[in-house]
Coordinates of C-alpha atoms in Angstrom, one line a residue:
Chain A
X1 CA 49.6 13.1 19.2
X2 CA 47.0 11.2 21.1
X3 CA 43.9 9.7 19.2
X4 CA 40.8 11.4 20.6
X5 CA 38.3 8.9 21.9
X6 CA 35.4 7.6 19.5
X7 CA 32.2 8.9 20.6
X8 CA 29.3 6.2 22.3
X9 CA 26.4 5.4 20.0
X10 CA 24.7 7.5 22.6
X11 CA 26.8 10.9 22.8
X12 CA 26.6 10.1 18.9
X13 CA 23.1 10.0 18.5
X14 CA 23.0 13.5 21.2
X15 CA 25.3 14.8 18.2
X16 CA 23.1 14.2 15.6
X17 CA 20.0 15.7 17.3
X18 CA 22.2 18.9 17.9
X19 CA 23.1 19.4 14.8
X20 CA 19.3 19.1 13.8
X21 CA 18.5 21.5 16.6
X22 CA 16.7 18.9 18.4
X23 CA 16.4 17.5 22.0
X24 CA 15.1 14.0 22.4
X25 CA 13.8 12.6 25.5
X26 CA 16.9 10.6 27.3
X27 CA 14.5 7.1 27.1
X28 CA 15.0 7.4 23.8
X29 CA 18.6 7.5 23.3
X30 CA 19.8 3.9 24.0
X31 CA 17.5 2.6 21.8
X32 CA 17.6 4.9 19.3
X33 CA 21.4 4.7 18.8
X34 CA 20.8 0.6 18.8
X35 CA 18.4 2.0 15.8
X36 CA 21.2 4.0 14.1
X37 CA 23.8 1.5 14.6
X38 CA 20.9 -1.1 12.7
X39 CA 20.4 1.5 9.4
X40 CA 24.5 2.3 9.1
X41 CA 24.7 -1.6 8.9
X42 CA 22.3 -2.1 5.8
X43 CA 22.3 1.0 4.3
X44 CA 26.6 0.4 4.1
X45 CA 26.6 -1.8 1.0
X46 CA 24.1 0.9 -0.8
X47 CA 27.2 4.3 0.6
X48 CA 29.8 2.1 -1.0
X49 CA 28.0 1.7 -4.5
X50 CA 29.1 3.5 -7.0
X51 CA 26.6 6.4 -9.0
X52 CA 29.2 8.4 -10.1
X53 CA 27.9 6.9 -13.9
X54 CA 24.4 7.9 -13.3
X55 CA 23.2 11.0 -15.5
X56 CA 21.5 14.1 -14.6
X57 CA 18.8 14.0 -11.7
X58 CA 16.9 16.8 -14.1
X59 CA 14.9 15.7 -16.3
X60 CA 12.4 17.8 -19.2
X61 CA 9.3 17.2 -20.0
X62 CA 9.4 16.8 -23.5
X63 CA 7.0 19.2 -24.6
X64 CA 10.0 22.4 -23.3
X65 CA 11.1 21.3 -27.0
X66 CA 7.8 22.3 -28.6
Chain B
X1 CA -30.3 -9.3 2.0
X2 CA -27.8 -9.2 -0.5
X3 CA -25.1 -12.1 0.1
X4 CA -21.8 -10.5 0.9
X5 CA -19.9 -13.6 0.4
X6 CA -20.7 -13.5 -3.1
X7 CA -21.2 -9.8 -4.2
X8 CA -18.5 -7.2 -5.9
X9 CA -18.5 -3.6 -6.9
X10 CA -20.4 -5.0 -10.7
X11 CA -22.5 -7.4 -9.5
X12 CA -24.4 -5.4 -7.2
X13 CA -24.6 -2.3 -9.6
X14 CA -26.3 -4.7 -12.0
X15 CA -28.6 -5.6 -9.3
X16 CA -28.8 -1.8 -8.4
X17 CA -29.2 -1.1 -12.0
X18 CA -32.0 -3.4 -12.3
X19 CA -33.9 -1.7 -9.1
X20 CA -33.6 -5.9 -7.2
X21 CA -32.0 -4.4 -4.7
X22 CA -31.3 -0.8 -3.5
X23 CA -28.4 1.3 -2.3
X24 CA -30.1 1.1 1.5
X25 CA -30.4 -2.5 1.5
X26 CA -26.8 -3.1 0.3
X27 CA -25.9 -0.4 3.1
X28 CA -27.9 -2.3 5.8
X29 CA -26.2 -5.6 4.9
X30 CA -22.9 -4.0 5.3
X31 CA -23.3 -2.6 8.2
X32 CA -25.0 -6.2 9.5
X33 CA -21.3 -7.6 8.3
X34 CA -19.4 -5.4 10.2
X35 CA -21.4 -6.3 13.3
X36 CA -21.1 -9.5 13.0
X37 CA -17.3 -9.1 12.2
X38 CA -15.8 -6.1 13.8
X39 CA -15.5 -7.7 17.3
X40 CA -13.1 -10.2 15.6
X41 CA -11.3 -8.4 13.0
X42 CA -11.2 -4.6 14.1
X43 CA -11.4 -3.2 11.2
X44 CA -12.9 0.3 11.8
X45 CA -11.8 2.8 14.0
X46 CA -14.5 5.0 13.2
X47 CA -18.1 4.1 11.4
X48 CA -21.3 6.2 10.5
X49 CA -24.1 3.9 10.4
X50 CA -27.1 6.6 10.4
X51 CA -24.4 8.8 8.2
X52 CA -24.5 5.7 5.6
X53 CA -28.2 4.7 5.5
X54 CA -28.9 8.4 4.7
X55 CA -26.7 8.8 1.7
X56 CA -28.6 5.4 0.2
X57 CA -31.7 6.6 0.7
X58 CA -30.9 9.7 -0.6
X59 CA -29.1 7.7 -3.1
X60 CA -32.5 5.3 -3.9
X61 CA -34.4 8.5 -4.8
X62 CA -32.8 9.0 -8.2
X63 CA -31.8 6.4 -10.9
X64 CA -28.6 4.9 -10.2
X65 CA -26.0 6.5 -12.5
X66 CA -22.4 6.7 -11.3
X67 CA -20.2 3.9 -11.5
X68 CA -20.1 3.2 -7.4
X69 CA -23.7 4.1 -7.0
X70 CA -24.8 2.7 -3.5
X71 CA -21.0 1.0 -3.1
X72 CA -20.2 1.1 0.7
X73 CA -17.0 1.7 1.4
X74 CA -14.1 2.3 3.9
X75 CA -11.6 4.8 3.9
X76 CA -8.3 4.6 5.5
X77 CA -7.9 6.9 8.8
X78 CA -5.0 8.9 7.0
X79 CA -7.4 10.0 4.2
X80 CA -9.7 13.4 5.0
X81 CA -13.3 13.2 5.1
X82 CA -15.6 16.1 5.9
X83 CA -17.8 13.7 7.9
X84 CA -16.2 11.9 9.7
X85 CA -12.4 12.3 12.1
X86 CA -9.4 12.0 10.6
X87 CA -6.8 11.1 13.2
X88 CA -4.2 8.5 11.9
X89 CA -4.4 6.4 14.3
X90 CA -2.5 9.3 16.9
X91 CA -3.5 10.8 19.7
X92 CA -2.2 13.9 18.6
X93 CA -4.9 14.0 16.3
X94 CA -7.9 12.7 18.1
X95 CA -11.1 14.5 17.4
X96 CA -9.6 16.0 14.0
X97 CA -12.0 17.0 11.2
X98 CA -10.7 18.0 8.4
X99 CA -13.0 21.1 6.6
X100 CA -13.0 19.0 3.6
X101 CA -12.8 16.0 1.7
X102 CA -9.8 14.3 -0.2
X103 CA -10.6 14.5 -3.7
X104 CA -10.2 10.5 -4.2
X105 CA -13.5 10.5 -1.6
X106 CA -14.6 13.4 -3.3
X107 CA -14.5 11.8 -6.5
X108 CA -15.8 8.4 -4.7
X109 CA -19.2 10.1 -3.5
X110 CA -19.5 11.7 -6.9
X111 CA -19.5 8.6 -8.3
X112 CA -22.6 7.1 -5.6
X113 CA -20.3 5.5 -3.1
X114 CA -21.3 5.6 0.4
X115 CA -18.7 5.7 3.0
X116 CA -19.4 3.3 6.0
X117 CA -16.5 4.9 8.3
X118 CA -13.0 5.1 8.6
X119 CA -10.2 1.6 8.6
X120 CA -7.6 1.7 11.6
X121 CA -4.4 2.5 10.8
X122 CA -0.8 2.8 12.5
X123 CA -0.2 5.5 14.3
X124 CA 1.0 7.9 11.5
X125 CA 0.8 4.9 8.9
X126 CA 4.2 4.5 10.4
X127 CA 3.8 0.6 11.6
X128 CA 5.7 0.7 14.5
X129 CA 2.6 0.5 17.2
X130 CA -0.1 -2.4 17.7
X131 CA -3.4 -1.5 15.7
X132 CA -6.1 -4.0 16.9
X133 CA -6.9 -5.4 13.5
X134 CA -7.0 -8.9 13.0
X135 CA -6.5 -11.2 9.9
X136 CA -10.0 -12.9 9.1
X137 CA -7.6 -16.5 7.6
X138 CA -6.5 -16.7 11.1
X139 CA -6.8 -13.8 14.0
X140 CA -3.0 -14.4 15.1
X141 CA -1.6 -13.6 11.7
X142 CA -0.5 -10.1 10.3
X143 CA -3.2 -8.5 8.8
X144 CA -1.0 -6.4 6.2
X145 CA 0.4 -2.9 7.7
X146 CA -1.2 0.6 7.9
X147 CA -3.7 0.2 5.2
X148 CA -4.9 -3.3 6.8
X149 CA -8.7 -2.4 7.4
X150 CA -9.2 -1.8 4.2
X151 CA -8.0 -5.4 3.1
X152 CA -10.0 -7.0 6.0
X153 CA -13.4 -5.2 5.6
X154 CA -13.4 -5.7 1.9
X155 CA -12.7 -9.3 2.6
X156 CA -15.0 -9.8 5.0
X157 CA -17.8 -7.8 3.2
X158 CA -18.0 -4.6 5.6
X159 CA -17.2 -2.5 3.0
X160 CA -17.0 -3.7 -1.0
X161 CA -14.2 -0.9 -1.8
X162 CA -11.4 0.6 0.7
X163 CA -8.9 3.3 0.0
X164 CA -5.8 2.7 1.7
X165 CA -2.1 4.4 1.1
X166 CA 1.1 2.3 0.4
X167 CA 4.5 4.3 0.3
X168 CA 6.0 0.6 1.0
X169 CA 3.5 -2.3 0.6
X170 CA 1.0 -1.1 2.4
X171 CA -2.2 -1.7 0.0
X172 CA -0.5 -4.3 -1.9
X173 CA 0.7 -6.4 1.6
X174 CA -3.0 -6.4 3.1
X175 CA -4.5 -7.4 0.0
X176 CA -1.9 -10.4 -0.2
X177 CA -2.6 -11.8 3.0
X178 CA -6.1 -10.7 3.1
X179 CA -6.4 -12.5 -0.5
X180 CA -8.2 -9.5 -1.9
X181 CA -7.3 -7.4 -4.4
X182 CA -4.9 -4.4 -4.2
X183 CA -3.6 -1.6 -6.4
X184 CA -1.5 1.6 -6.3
X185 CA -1.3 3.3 -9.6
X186 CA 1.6 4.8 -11.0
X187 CA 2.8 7.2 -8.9
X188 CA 0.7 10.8 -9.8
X189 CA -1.9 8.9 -11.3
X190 CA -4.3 9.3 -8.4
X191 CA -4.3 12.5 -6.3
X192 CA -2.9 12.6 -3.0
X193 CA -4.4 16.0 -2.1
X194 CA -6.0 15.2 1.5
X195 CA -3.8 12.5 2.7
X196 CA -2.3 14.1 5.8
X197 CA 1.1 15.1 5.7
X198 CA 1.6 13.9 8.8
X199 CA 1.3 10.3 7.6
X200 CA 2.7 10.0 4.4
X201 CA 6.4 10.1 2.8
X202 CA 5.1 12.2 -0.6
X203 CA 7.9 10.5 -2.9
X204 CA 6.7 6.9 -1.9
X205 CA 3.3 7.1 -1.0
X206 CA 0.5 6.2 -3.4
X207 CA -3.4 6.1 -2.7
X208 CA -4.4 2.6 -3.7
X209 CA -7.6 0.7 -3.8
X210 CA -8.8 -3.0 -1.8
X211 CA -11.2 -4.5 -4.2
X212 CA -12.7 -8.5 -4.6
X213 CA -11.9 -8.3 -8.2
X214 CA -9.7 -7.0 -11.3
X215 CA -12.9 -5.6 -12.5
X216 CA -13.7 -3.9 -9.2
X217 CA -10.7 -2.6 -9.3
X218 CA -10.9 -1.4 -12.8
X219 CA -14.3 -0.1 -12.8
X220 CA -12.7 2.1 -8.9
X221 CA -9.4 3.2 -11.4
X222 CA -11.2 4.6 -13.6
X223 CA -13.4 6.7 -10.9
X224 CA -10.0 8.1 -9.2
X225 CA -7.5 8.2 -12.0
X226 CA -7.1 11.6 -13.4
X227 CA -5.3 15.2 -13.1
X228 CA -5.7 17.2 -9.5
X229 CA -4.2 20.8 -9.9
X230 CA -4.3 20.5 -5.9
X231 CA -1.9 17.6 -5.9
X232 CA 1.6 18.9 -7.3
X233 CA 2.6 14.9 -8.1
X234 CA -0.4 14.3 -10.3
X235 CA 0.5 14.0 -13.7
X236 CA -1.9 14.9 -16.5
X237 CA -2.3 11.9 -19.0
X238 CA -5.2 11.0 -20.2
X239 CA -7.5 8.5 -18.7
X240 CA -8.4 5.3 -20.3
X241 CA -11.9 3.1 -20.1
X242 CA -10.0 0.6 -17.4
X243 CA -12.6 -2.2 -18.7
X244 CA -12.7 -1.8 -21.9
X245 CA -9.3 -3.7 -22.6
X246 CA -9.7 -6.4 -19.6
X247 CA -11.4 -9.5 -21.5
X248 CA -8.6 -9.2 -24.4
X249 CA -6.4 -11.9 -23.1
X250 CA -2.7 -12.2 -22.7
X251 CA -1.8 -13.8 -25.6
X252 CA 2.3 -13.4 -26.9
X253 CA 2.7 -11.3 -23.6
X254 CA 6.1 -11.0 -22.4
X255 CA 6.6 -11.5 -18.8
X256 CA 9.3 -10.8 -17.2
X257 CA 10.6 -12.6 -14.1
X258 CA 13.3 -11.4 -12.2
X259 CA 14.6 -14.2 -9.8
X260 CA 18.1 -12.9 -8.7
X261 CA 16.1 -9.5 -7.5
X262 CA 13.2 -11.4 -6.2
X263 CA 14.5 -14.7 -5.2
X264 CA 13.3 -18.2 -3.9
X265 CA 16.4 -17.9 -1.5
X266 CA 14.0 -15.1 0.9
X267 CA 10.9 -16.6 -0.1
X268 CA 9.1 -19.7 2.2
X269 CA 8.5 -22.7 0.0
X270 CA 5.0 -22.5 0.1
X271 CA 4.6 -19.2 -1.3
X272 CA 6.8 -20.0 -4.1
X273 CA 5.2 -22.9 -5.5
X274 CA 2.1 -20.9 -5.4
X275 CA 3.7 -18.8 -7.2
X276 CA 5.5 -21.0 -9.8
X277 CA 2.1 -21.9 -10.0
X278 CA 0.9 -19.1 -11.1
X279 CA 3.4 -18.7 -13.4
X280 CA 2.6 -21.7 -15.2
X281 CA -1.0 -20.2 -15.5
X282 CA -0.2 -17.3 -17.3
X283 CA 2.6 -19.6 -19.7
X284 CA -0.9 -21.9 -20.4
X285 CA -2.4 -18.4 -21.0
X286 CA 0.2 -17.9 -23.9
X287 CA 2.1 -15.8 -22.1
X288 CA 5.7 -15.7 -22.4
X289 CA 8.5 -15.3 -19.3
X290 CA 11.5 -14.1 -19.6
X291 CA 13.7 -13.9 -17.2
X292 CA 15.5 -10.4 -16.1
X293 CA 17.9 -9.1 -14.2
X294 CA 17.9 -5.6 -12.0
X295 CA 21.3 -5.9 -10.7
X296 CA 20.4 -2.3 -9.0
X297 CA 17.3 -4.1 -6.8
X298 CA 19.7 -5.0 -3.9
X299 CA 20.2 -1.7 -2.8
X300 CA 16.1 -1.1 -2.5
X301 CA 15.4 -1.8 0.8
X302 CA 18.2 0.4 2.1
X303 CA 17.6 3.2 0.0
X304 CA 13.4 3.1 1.0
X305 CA 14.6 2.8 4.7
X306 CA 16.7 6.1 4.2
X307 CA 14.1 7.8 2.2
X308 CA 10.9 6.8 4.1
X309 CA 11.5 8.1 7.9
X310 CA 13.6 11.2 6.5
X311 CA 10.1 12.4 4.2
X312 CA 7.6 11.2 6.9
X313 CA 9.4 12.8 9.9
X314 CA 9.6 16.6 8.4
X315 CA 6.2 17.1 10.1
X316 CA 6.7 16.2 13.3
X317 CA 9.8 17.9 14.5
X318 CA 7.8 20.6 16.3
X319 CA 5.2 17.8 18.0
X320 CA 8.5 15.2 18.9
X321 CA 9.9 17.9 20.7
X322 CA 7.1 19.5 22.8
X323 CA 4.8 16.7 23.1
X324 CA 6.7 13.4 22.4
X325 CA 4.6 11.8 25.4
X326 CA 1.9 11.9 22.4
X327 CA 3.6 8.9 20.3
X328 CA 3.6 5.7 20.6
X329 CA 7.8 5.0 21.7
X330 CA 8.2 3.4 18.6
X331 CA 6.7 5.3 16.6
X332 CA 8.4 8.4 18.2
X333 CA 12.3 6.4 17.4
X334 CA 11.5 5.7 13.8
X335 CA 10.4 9.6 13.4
X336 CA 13.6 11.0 15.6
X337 CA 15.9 8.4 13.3
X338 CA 14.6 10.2 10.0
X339 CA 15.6 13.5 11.4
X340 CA 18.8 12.1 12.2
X341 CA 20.0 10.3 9.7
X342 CA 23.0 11.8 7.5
X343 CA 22.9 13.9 4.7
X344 CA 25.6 12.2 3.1
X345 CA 23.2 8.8 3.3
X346 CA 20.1 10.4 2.1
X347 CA 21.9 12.1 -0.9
X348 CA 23.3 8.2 -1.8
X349 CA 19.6 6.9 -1.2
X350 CA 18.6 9.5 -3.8
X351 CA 21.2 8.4 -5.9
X352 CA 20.4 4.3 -5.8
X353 CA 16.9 5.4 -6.4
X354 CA 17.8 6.9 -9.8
X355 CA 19.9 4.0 -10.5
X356 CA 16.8 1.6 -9.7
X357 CA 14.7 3.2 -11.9
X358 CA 17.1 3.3 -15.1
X359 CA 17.4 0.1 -14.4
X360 CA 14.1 -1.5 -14.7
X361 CA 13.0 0.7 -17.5
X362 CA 16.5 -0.3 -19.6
X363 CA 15.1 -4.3 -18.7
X364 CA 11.1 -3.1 -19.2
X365 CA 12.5 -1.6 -23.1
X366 CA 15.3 -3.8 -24.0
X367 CA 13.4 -7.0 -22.9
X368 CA 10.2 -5.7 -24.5
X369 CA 8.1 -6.5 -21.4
X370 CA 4.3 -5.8 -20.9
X371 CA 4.9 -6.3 -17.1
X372 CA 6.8 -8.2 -14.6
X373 CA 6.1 -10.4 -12.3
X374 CA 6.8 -11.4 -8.5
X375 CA 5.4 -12.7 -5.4
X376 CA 3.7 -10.0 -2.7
X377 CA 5.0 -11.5 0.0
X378 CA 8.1 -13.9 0.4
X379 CA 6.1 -15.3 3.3
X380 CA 2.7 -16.3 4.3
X381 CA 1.6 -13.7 7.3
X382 CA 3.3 -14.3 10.4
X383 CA 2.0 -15.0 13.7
X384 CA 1.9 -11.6 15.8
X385 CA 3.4 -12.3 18.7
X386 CA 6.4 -13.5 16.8
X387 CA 6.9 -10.9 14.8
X388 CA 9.8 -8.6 16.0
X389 CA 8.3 -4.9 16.1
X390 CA 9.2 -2.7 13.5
X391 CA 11.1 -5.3 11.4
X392 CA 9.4 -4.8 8.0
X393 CA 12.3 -6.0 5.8
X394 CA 11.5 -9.2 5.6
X395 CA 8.5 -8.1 4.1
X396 CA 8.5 -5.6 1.8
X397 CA 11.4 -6.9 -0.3
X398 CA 9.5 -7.2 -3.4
X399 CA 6.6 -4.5 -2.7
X400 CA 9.0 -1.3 -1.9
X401 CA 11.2 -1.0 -4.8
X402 CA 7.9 -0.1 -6.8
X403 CA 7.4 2.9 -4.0
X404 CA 10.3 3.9 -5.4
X405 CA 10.3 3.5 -9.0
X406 CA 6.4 4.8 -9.3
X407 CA 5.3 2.0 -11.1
X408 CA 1.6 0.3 -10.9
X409 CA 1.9 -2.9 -9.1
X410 CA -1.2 -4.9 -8.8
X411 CA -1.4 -7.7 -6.3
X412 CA -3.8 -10.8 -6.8
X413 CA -4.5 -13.7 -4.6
X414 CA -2.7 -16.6 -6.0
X415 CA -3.5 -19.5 -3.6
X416 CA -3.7 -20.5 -0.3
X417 CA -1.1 -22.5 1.7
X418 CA -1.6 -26.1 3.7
X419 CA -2.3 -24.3 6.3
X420 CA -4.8 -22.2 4.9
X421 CA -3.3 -18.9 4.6
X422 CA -3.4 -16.6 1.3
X423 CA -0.7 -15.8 -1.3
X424 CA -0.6 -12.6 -3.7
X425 CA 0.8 -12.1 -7.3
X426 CA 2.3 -8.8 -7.8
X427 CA 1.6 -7.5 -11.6
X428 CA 4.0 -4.5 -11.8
X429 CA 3.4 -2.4 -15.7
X430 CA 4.8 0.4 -16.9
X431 CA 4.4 4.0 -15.7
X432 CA 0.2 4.5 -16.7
X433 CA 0.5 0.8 -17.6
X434 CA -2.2 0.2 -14.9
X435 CA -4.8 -0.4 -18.2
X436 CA -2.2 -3.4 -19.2
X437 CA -1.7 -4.3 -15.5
X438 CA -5.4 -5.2 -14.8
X439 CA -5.8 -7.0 -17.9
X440 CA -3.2 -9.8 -17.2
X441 CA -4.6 -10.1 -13.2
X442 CA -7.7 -10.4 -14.6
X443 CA -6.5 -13.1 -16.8
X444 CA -5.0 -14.6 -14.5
X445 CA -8.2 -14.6 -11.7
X446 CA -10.5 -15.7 -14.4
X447 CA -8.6 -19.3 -14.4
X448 CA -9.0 -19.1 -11.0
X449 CA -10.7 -19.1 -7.9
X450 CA -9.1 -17.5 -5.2
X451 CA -10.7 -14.3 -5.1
X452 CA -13.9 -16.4 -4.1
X453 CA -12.6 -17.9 -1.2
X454 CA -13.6 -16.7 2.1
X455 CA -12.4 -17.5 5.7
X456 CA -14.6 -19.4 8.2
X457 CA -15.0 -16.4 10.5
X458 CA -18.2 -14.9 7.4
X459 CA -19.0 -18.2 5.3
X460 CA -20.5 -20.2 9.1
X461 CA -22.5 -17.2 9.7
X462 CA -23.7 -17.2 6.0

């Protein structure tokens, strides 16, 4: 079976906005996928960490005990 | 004429107090500063002069009895004001009044201040376009971020008090390179009800204070502190007398220092010996420091960077989309990344920030610290033209984790540089430690002079 070809940054970023139901002007979408490409690079230490130990996001106040 | 080189938020209500000077003269000599100063450092966008000279004399009619009575003061172009526009900096807004007031100027004019005008801001608060204000240490520098009219005017005397928001740095990075002093409060203790949607990231963002002192600053906390039903982040805790505790010293204090988190590696040399520095200051003070680890810190910038353009760009789909002409180009990526960005990522961001703040309150309880302690900034303020736009890692390493964990962080000038430029202290406390907060920067400016300091550009026309 042949591999289907990766998107560009650009058709990638025309994805995104899609799925958001958004259009963005075309001078937008060079830099903006030089943008995305920038936050997937630092954000991918912080997507590899591991919170699986963390506990509940809920918290109480403590006066629910009262 | 009052000397606005010299005067602070107490000195002039004791002169106030004792009827030697009154609320219109201290408005006039304001308003004479900001002449003089405004065609260097840009601080206003918007000012009421006549506005201002009527609330003092309105003002000088009764006895001076709240704690700001006759204070001018500036308010950052993102907070509402009946009076006067509110645009944020954008186009989109121009001409916008809002019907009423935010409740921290509410709560200002309640308490006597007079408000002189409105400080430039980014467009949105989002710093990704050119605002024209200038740093008063040296016009090519940085000035600070969104909130920076409100460091420079306090600094420069056209205003004694400035409200500015910080969902980053952006109160605590003006004061630092302003070298005046800067505070957000634990997140919820001051009301954000009237900063515009549009130009805020509600998680994050805080209203802080620009101040020349700790007991400015104290004497403004306990003015704005306090519950607002209108504000769904406010938290109701009592309010303590800021000032009361201020003069007790920081004797047997424990400090904490964190220097894997907050490291010499990022930081210029400069600023770090002024802040080793300052360290040994608060160790001669009795102090203790201990040094900490938040193993959880290095994923802080990339968790605020996820967080900040998703919350700030909910607004704006509708206005990107049918009038994206409107923005500044920059201004108009950052927003369209936060409406792009994953799920998947933000859900992670959310996570890390969780983790962060376990984190520092495991180190705050199992350390037993009164507050920690870091530089502002790793690095004096740059030079503008060098500065690559819309690159604000490198500067809010230390400030933005704070955003996210909602606790007070205080910054106080610390020094100045060979060359002349300031450096900040960052005091961060315990969630409604801001009582615990002042009291060791005001221990800490006591031994000191920084705060007195003041750039060439007011003391030659002095």
């Amino acid at each position: 079976m042949s591999k289907q070809p990766s998107a560009s940054p650009i058709d990638e970023v025309i994805r995104l906005a899609e799925l958001a139901g958004l259009r963005f002007p075309e001078e937008d979408l060079e830099l903006l996928a030089v943008a995305l490409a920038d936050h997937s690079r630092l954000v991918a230490s912080m997507l590899e960490s591991d919170v699986s130990e963390l506990g509940s996001a809920l918290t109480f106040d403590p006066r629910w005990r009262a | 004429m009052p000397d606005l080189n010299v005067l602070t938020i107490r000195s002039a209500g004791e002169l106030l107090a004792a009827r030697e000077l009154s609320a219109v003269e201290l408005v006039e000599a304001a308003l004479e500063r900001l002449e003089l100063t405004e065609p260097s450092v840009h601080a206003y966008v918007h000012i009421d002069g006549d506005g201002a000279i009527a609330s003092a004399k309105q003002l000088d009619e009764r006895d001076p009895s709240g704690p700001l009575h006759g204070i001018p003061v500036g308010i950052k172009d993102v907070i509402a004001t009946h009076d006067l526009p509110t645009e944020a900096g954008s186009r989109l807004l121009a001409g916008h009044r809002p019907a009423a007031d935010a409740e921290v100027v509410a709560r200002l004019r309640a308490a006597g201040a007079v408000v002189i005008g409105k400080h430039v801001t980014h467009e949105f608060a989002c710093g990704q376009d050119d605002p024209p204000t200038r740093n008063p240490w040296d016009l090519v520098r940085y000035p600070g971020g969104s909130s920076a009219g409100g460091g420079v005017s306090v600094q420069v005397g056209s205003s004694l008090l400035a409200l500015g928001t910080d969902a980053g740095g952006s109160v605590r990075k003006p004061a630092c390179v302003t070298a005046t002093v800067g505070l957000k409060a634990t997140h919820g203790r001051i009301s954000g009800s009237g900063t515009l949607r549009c130009a805020s990231a509600p998680s994050l963002d805080h209203v802080g204070t620009f101040t020349r002192t700790v007991e400015d600053c104290a004497i403004t906390l306990s003015v704005l502190a306090g519950f607002d039903p209108a504000d769904a982040r406010s938290i109701d805790e009592p309010v303590p007398e800021y000032r009361e505790s201020l003069d007790a010293g920081i004797e047997g204090f424990r400090i904490g220092v964190a220097p894997a988190a907050f490291s010499e590696e990022i930081s210029q040399a400069e600023v770090w010996a002024l802040f080793e520095d300052a360290l040994r200051e608060l160790e001669r003070q009795g102090a203790s420091l201990v040094e900490v680890e938040l193993p959880s810190f290095e994923h802080a910038l990339a968790a605020a960077f996820t967080i900040l353009p998703t919350e700030v760009s909910t607004p704006h789909h509708r206005w990107v989309v049918e009038q994206p002409d409107s923005y500044h180009a920059r201004t108009r990526r950052l927003l369209e990344l936060g409406m792009i960005l994953p799920t998947a990522q933000l859900q992670q961001a959310y996570s890390i920030r969780r983790a962060i703040a376990a984190d520092v309150q495991r180190t705050f309880c199992d350390a037993g610290l009164d507050v920690l302690v870091t530089p502002t900034l790793p690095v004096v303020p740059p030079r503008l033209g060098e500065m690559i736009p819309g690159d604000f890692g490198s500067l809010i390493p230390f400030t933005v984790p704070f955003n996210l964990t909602g606790q007070p962080a205080l910054s106080v000038p610390c020094g100045f540089t060979d060359r002349g430029l300031p450096a900040g202290l960052q005091i961060v406390g315990h969630p409604f430690g801001e009582a615990t907060v002042l009291r060791v920067g005001h221990a800490y400016e006591q031994a000191t002079a920084w705060h007195r300091r003041r750039p060439a550009l007011v003391t030659a026309a002095a």
